[in-house]
């Protein structure tokens, strides 16, 4: 059995968790999320806790059941945390002339290409941008859905991946890029 899968999830006050047709729905003050659970995993909701167990009668291989056990427990736990606290991703743009601005959920990036990059965010994600003098442009994304937030951050980061020679690109706040030295002049 999975060590993570064995742990029950405590349901905080103000959050409701329901199970219907192998779909777990979590409602809280910050939003509502749902996740389909594989039939090889049994979900029980009682005494303010959500517990996951492996269904022994399922036709799925044991290794796959064990993997699903930890996976679905982690996904539902992320949903419970998301609807109570929300997840936050902070990014900064390092580079000369790099800029970011938003109008609602539409973000416009100027990243040294011949054209600006425009991306429209899903309605579940809220965005905040800051452009201050002598500071790197700042982008903050918040959402109750951890998976969606991670996918959007990866997409934004793909516009200008951090590079090790000059340290330019889109980085998470506090991220350290391992720097490389360039060519050695006059090496024989």
GROMACS .gro file of C-alpha atoms in nm:
model
  188
    1UNK     CA    1   0.000   0.000   0.000
    2UNK     CA    2   0.100   0.358  -0.056
    3UNK     CA    3   0.222   0.547   0.250
    4UNK     CA    4   0.065   0.866   0.119
    5UNK     CA    5  -0.257   0.687   0.023
    6UNK     CA    6  -0.306   0.552   0.376
    7UNK     CA    7  -0.322   0.900   0.531
    8UNK     CA    8  -0.678   1.033   0.572
    9UNK     CA    9  -0.759   1.389   0.463
   10UNK     CA   10  -0.911   1.611   0.733
   11UNK     CA   11  -1.197   1.825   0.601
   12UNK     CA   12  -1.168   2.182   0.738
   13UNK     CA   13  -1.466   2.387   0.851
   14UNK     CA   14  -1.653   2.550   0.561
   15UNK     CA   15  -1.555   2.278   0.311
   16UNK     CA   16  -1.791   2.009   0.186
   17UNK     CA   17  -1.671   1.692   0.012
   18UNK     CA   18  -1.919   1.475  -0.178
   19UNK     CA   19  -1.882   1.151  -0.372
   20UNK     CA   20  -2.113   1.055  -0.656
   21UNK     CA   21  -2.043   0.797  -0.930
   22UNK     CA   22  -1.667   0.787  -0.850
   23UNK     CA   23  -1.639   1.166  -0.881
   24UNK     CA   24  -1.519   1.355  -0.573
   25UNK     CA   25  -1.645   1.715  -0.553
   26UNK     CA   26  -1.493   1.964  -0.309
   27UNK     CA   27  -1.668   2.297  -0.236
   28UNK     CA   28  -1.514   2.568  -0.024
   29UNK     CA   29  -1.498   2.944   0.026
   30UNK     CA   30  -1.250   2.996  -0.263
   31UNK     CA   31  -1.415   2.774  -0.525
   32UNK     CA   32  -1.536   2.431  -0.632
   33UNK     CA   33  -1.333   2.146  -0.786
   34UNK     CA   34  -1.409   1.790  -0.892
   35UNK     CA   35  -1.196   1.485  -0.972
   36UNK     CA   36  -1.293   1.148  -1.120
   37UNK     CA   37  -1.147   0.855  -0.923
   38UNK     CA   38  -1.055   0.521  -1.081
   39UNK     CA   39  -1.291   0.234  -0.977
   40UNK     CA   40  -0.992   0.041  -0.838
   41UNK     CA   41  -0.986   0.289  -0.545
   42UNK     CA   42  -1.261   0.308  -0.280
   43UNK     CA   43  -1.335   0.652  -0.132
   44UNK     CA   44  -1.511   0.689   0.204
   45UNK     CA   45  -1.622   1.016   0.361
   46UNK     CA   46  -1.702   0.994   0.733
   47UNK     CA   47  -1.627   1.172   1.063
   48UNK     CA   48  -1.489   1.481   0.887
   49UNK     CA   49  -1.226   1.278   0.698
   50UNK     CA   50  -1.180   1.138   0.349
   51UNK     CA   51  -1.012   0.796   0.333
   52UNK     CA   52  -0.885   0.599   0.034
   53UNK     CA   53  -0.852   0.219   0.014
   54UNK     CA   54  -0.764  -0.023  -0.264
   55UNK     CA   55  -1.053  -0.220  -0.417
   56UNK     CA   56  -0.934  -0.584  -0.407
   57UNK     CA   57  -1.194  -0.710  -0.658
   58UNK     CA   58  -1.075  -0.476  -0.933
   59UNK     CA   59  -0.916  -0.625  -1.247
   60UNK     CA   60  -0.631  -0.369  -1.247
   61UNK     CA   61  -0.276  -0.489  -1.166
   62UNK     CA   62  -0.162  -0.446  -0.804
   63UNK     CA   63   0.122  -0.208  -0.893
   64UNK     CA   64  -0.123   0.018  -1.079
   65UNK     CA   65  -0.369   0.010  -0.786
   66UNK     CA   66  -0.093   0.115  -0.547
   67UNK     CA   67   0.007   0.401  -0.775
   68UNK     CA   68  -0.356   0.515  -0.805
   69UNK     CA   69  -0.394   0.494  -0.425
   70UNK     CA   70  -0.135   0.764  -0.359
   71UNK     CA   71  -0.221   0.965  -0.669
   72UNK     CA   72  -0.591   1.016  -0.597
   73UNK     CA   73  -0.527   1.090  -0.230
   74UNK     CA   74  -0.276   1.361  -0.330
   75UNK     CA   75  -0.510   1.508  -0.593
   76UNK     CA   76  -0.805   1.531  -0.351
   77UNK     CA   77  -0.580   1.678  -0.080
   78UNK     CA   78  -0.462   1.945  -0.328
   79UNK     CA   79  -0.827   2.023  -0.401
   80UNK     CA   80  -0.910   2.064  -0.030
   81UNK     CA   81  -0.610   2.293   0.024
   82UNK     CA   82  -0.694   2.491  -0.292
   83UNK     CA   83  -1.054   2.569  -0.199
   84UNK     CA   84  -0.948   2.686   0.149
   85UNK     CA   85  -0.621   2.877   0.090
   86UNK     CA   86  -0.566   2.898  -0.290
   87UNK     CA   87  -0.234   2.839  -0.462
   88UNK     CA   88  -0.006   3.121  -0.567
   89UNK     CA   89   0.271   3.134  -0.828
   90UNK     CA   90   0.500   3.437  -0.843
   91UNK     CA   91   0.720   3.495  -1.147
   92UNK     CA   92   0.962   3.764  -1.256
   93UNK     CA   93   1.096   3.857  -1.598
   94UNK     CA   94   1.473   3.904  -1.607
   95UNK     CA   95   1.606   4.077  -1.919
   96UNK     CA   96   1.652   4.417  -2.075
   97UNK     CA   97   1.324   4.547  -2.215
   98UNK     CA   98   1.113   4.260  -2.082
   99UNK     CA   99   0.766   4.380  -1.980
  100UNK     CA  100   0.434   4.234  -1.872
  101UNK     CA  101   0.091   4.392  -1.838
  102UNK     CA  102  -0.261   4.264  -1.798
  103UNK     CA  103  -0.613   4.377  -1.880
  104UNK     CA  104  -0.842   4.145  -1.688
  105UNK     CA  105  -0.737   3.790  -1.770
  106UNK     CA  106  -0.545   3.884  -2.085
  107UNK     CA  107  -0.168   3.914  -2.035
  108UNK     CA  108   0.065   4.084  -2.283
  109UNK     CA  109   0.438   3.998  -2.271
  110UNK     CA  110   0.718   4.191  -2.440
  111UNK     CA  111   1.013   3.951  -2.436
  112UNK     CA  112   1.252   4.071  -2.705
  113UNK     CA  113   1.073   3.912  -2.999
  114UNK     CA  114   0.950   4.113  -3.298
  115UNK     CA  115   0.595   4.093  -3.166
  116UNK     CA  116   0.426   4.097  -2.824
  117UNK     CA  117   0.294   3.765  -2.691
  118UNK     CA  118  -0.070   3.773  -2.577
  119UNK     CA  119  -0.220   3.494  -2.366
  120UNK     CA  120  -0.573   3.465  -2.231
  121UNK     CA  121  -0.594   3.294  -1.893
  122UNK     CA  122  -0.877   3.061  -1.786
  123UNK     CA  123  -1.141   3.228  -1.568
  124UNK     CA  124  -1.031   3.016  -1.267
  125UNK     CA  125  -0.697   3.201  -1.250
  126UNK     CA  126  -0.660   3.559  -1.128
  127UNK     CA  127  -0.357   3.764  -1.227
  128UNK     CA  128  -0.167   4.062  -1.089
  129UNK     CA  129   0.125   4.237  -1.257
  130UNK     CA  130   0.368   4.501  -1.130
  131UNK     CA  131   0.612   4.716  -1.322
  132UNK     CA  132   0.832   4.920  -1.087
  133UNK     CA  133   1.136   5.127  -1.174
  134UNK     CA  134   1.471   4.946  -1.123
  135UNK     CA  135   1.295   4.616  -1.046
  136UNK     CA  136   1.218   4.316  -1.262
  137UNK     CA  137   0.861   4.298  -1.395
  138UNK     CA  138   0.651   4.085  -1.158
  139UNK     CA  139   0.365   3.846  -1.234
  140UNK     CA  140   0.149   3.678  -0.967
  141UNK     CA  141  -0.107   3.408  -1.054
  142UNK     CA  142  -0.355   3.266  -0.800
  143UNK     CA  143  -0.601   2.981  -0.834
  144UNK     CA  144  -0.766   2.706  -0.631
  145UNK     CA  145  -0.672   2.446  -0.898
  146UNK     CA  146  -0.307   2.346  -0.852
  147UNK     CA  147  -0.289   2.145  -1.177
  148UNK     CA  148  -0.428   2.425  -1.393
  149UNK     CA  149  -0.201   2.682  -1.228
  150UNK     CA  150   0.105   2.465  -1.291
  151UNK     CA  151   0.013   2.415  -1.657
  152UNK     CA  152  -0.035   2.789  -1.714
  153UNK     CA  153   0.295   2.871  -1.539
  154UNK     CA  154   0.477   2.614  -1.754
  155UNK     CA  155   0.324   2.767  -2.068
  156UNK     CA  156   0.426   3.120  -1.965
  157UNK     CA  157   0.776   3.001  -1.878
  158UNK     CA  158   0.810   2.838  -2.221
  159UNK     CA  159   0.795   3.182  -2.388
  160UNK     CA  160   1.147   3.261  -2.255
  161UNK     CA  161   1.308   2.975  -2.063
  162UNK     CA  162   1.580   3.083  -1.819
  163UNK     CA  163   1.920   3.048  -1.983
  164UNK     CA  164   2.244   2.981  -1.791
  165UNK     CA  165   2.481   3.223  -1.970
  166UNK     CA  166   2.321   3.562  -1.907
  167UNK     CA  167   2.053   3.454  -1.659
  168UNK     CA  168   1.773   3.600  -1.871
  169UNK     CA  169   1.423   3.457  -1.896
  170UNK     CA  170   1.103   3.405  -1.696
  171UNK     CA  171   1.181   3.273  -1.348
  172UNK     CA  172   0.986   3.191  -1.035
  173UNK     CA  173   1.055   3.439  -0.755
  174UNK     CA  174   1.349   3.311  -0.552
  175UNK     CA  175   1.460   3.062  -0.820
  176UNK     CA  176   1.835   3.042  -0.867
  177UNK     CA  177   1.973   2.971  -1.213
  178UNK     CA  178   2.300   2.781  -1.217
  179UNK     CA  179   2.525   3.004  -1.426
  180UNK     CA  180   2.780   2.883  -1.682
  181UNK     CA  181   3.084   3.069  -1.802
  182UNK     CA  182   3.098   3.152  -2.168
  183UNK     CA  183   3.379   3.075  -2.409
  184UNK     CA  184   3.729   3.107  -2.270
  185UNK     CA  185   3.912   3.367  -2.472
  186UNK     CA  186   4.243   3.244  -2.612
  187UNK     CA  187   4.204   2.883  -2.498
  188UNK     CA  188   4.444   2.654  -2.682
   0.00000   0.00000   0.00000
